[in-house]
Coordinates of N, CA, C and O in Angstrom, one line a residue:
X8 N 74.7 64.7 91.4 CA 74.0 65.5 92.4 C 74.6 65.2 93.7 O 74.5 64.2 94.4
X9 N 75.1 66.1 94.0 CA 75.4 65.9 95.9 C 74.3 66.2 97.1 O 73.5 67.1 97.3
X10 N 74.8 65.0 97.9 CA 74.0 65.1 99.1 C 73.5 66.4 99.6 O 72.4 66.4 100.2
X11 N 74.4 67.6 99.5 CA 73.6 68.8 99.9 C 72.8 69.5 98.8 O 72.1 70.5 99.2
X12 N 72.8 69.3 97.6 CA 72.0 69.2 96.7 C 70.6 68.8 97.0 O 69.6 69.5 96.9
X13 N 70.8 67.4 97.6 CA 69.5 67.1 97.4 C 68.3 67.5 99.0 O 67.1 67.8 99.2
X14 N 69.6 67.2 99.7 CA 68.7 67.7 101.3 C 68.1 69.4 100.8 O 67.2 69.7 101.6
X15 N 68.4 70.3 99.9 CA 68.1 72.0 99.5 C 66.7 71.4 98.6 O 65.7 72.1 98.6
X16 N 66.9 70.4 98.1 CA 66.1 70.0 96.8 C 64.9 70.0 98.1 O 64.2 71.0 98.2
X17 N 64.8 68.7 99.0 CA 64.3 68.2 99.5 C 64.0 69.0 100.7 O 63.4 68.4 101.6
X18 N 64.2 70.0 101.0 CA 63.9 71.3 102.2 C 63.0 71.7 101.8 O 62.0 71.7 102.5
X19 N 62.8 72.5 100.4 CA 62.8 73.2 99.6 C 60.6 72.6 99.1 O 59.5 73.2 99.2
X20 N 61.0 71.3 98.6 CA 59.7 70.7 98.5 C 58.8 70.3 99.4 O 57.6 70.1 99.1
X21 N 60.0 70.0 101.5 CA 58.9 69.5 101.9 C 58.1 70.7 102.5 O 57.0 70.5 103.0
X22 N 58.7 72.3 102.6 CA 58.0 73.2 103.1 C 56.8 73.6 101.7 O 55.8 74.3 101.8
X23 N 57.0 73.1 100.8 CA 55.5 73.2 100.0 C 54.7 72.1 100.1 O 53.6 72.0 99.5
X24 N 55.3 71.1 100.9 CA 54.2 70.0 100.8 C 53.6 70.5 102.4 O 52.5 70.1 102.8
X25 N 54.4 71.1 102.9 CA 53.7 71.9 104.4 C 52.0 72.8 104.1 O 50.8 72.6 104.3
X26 N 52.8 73.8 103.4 CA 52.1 74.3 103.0 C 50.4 73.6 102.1 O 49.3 73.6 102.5
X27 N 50.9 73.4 101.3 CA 49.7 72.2 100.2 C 49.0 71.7 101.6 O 47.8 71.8 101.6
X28 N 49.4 71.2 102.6 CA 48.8 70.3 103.6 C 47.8 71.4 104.1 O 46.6 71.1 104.2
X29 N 48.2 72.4 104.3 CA 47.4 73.1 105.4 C 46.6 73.7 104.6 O 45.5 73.9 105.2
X30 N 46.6 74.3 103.0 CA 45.3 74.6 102.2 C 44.7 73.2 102.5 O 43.7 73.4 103.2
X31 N 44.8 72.2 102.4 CA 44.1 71.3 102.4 C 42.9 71.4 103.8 O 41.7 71.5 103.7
X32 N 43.5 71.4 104.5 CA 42.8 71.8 106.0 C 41.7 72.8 106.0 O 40.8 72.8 106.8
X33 N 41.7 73.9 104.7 CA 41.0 74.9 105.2 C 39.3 74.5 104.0 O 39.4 73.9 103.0
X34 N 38.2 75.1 104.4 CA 36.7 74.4 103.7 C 36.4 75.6 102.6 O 35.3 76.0 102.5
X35 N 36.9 75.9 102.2 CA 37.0 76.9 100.9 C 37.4 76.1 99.8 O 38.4 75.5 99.8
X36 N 36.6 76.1 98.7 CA 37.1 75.3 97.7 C 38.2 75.7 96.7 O 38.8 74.9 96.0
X37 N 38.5 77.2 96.7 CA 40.0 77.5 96.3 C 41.0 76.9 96.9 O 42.1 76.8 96.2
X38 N 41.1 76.3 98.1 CA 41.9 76.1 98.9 C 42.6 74.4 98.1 O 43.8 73.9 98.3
X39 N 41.9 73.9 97.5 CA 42.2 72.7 96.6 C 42.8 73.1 95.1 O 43.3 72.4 94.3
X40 N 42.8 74.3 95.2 CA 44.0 74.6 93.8 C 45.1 75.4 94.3 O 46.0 75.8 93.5
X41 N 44.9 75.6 95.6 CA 46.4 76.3 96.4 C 47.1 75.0 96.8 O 48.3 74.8 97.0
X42 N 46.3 74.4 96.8 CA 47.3 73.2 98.0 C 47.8 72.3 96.5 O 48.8 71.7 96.5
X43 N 47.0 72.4 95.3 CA 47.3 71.1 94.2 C 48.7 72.3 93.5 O 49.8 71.9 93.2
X44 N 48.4 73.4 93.3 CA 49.9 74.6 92.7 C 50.9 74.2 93.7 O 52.1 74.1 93.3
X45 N 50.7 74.0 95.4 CA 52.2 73.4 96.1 C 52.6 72.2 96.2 O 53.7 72.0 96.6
X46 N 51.9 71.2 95.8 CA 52.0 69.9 95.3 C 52.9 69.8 94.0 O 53.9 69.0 93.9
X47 N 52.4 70.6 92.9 CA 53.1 70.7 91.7 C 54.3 71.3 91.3 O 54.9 71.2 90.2
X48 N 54.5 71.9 92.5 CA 56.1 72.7 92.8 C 56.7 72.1 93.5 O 57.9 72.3 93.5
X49 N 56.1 70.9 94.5 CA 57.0 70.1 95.3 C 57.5 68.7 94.3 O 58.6 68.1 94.4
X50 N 56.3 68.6 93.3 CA 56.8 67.3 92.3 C 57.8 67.8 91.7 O 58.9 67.2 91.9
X51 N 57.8 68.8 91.0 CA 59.2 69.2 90.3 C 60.4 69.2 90.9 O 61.4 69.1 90.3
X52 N 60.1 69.6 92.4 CA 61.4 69.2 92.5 C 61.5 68.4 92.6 O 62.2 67.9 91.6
X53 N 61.0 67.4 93.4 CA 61.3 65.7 93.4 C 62.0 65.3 92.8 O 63.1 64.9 92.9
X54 N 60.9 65.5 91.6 CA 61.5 64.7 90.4 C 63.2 65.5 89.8 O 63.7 65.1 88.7
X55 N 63.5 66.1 90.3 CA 65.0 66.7 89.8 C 66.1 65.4 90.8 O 67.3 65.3 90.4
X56 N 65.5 64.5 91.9 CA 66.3 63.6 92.6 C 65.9 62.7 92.1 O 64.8 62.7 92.6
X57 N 66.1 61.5 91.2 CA 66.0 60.3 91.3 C 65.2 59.5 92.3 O 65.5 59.4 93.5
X58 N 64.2 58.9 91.7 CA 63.5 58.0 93.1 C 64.4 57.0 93.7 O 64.2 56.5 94.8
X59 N 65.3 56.7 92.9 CA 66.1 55.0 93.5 C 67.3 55.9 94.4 O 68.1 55.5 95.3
X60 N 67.2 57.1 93.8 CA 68.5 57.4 95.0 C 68.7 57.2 96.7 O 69.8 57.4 97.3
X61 N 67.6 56.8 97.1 CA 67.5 56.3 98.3 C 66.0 55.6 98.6 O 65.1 56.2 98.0
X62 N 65.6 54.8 99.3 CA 63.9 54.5 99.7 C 63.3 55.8 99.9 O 62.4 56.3 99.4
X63 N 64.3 56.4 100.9 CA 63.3 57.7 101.3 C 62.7 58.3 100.4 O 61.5 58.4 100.3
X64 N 63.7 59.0 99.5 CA 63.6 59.5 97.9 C 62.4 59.1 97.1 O 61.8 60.0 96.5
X65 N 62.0 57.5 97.1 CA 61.1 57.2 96.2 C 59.8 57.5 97.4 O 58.7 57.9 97.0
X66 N 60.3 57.4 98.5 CA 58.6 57.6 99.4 C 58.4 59.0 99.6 O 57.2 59.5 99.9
X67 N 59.3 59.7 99.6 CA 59.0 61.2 99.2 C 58.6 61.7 98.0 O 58.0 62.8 97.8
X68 N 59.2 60.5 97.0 CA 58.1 61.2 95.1 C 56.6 60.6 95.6 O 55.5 61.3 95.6
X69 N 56.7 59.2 96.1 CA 55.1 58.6 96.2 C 54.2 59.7 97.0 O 53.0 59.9 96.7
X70 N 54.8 60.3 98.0 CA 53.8 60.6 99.2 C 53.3 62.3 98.4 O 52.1 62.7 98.7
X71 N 54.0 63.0 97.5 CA 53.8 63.9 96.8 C 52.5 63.2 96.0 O 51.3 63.5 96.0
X72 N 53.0 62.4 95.4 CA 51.7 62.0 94.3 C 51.0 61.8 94.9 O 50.4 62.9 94.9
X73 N 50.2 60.9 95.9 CA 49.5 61.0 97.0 C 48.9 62.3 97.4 O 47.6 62.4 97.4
X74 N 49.4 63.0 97.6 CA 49.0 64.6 98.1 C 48.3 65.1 97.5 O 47.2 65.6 97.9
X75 N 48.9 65.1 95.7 CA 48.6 65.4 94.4 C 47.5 65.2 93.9 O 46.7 66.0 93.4
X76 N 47.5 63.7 94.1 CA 46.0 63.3 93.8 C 44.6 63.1 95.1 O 43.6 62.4 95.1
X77 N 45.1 64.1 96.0 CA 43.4 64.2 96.8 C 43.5 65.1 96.3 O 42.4 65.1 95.6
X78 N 44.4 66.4 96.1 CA 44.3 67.8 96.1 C 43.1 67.8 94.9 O 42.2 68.6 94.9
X79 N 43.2 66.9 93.8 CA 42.5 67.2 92.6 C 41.3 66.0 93.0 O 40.3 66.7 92.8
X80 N 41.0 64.9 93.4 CA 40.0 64.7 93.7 C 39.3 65.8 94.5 O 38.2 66.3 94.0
X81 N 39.8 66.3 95.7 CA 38.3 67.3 96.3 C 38.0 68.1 95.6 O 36.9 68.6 95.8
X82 N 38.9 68.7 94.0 CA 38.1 69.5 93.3 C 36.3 69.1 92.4 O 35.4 69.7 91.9
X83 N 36.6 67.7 92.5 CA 35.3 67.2 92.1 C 34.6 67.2 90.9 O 33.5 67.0 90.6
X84 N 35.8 67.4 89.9 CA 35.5 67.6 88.7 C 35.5 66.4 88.1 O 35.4 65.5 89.0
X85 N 35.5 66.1 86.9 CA 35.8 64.6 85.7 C 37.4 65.0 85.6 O 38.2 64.2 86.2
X86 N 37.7 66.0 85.1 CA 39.2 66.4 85.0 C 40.4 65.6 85.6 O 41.2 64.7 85.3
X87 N 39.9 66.7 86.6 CA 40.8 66.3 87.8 C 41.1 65.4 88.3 O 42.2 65.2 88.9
X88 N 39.6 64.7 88.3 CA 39.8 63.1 88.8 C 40.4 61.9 87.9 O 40.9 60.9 88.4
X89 N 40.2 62.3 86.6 CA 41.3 61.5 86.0 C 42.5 62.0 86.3 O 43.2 61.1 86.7
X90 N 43.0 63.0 86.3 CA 44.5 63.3 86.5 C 45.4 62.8 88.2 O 46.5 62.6 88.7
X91 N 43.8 62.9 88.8 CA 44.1 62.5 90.4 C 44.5 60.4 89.7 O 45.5 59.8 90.0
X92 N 44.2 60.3 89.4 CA 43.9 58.6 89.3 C 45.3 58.0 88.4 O 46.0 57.0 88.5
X93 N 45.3 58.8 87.8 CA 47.2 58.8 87.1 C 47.9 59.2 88.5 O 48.6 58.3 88.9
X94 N 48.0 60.1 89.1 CA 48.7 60.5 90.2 C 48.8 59.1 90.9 O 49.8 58.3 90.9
X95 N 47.9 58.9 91.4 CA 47.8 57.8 92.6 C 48.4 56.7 92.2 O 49.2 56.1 93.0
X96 N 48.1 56.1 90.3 CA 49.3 55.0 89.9 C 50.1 55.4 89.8 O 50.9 54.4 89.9
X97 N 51.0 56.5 89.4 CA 52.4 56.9 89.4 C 53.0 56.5 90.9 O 54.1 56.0 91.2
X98 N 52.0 56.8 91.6 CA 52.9 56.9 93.4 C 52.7 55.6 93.5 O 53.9 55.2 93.6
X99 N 51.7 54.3 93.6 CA 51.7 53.1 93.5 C 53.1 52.3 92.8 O 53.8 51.5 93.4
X100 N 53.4 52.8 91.2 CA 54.6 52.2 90.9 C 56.0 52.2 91.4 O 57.0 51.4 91.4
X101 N 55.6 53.7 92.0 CA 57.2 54.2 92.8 C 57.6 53.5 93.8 O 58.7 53.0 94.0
X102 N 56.1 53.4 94.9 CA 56.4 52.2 96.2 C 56.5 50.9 95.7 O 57.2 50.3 96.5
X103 N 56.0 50.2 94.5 CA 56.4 49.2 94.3 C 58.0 48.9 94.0 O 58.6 47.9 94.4
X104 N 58.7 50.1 93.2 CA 60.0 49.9 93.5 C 60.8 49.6 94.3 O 61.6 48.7 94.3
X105 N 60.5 50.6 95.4 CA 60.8 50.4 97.0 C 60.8 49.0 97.4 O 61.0 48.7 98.6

């Protein structure tokens, strides 16, 4: 994968992690399955770059999971919150690589 590969990869996911941020902001509770669908579009890409390909790389997969897992905690379900709690150790293992 080449460096311009990945900066397109990486453009590409952090304007959905823009986005995800600012559903997050708004007090509608739809607004936690808009912001967790641009989270889930931002992890895939990610995950198309390797986390060891650079620190930044792995703190850009962590901070997605992170994201991931409020977006599904504020939904408040049992669900979600397990899937939020897998999120949050996936992003914990990643910074521990770092």
């Amino acid at each position: 994968m080449t460096e311009t590969e990945v900066e397109s990869i990486n453009s590409e996911a952090s304007e959905l992690m823009d986005r995800g941020m600012a559903f997050l902001e708004e007090p509608r509770r739809e607004a936690a399955i808009d912001a967790l669908d641009c989270f889930d579009r931002a992890l895939e890409l990610r995950r198309r770059v390797p986390a060891d390909h650079s620190p930044l790389q792995g703190y850009l997969l962590a901070a997605c999971l992170l994201n991931r897992g409020d977006a599904l905690v504020r939904m408040g379900d049992v669900g979600p919150v397990a899937a939020a709690l897998a999120s949050y150790d996936e992003a914990i293992a990643v910074l521990r690589r770092l």
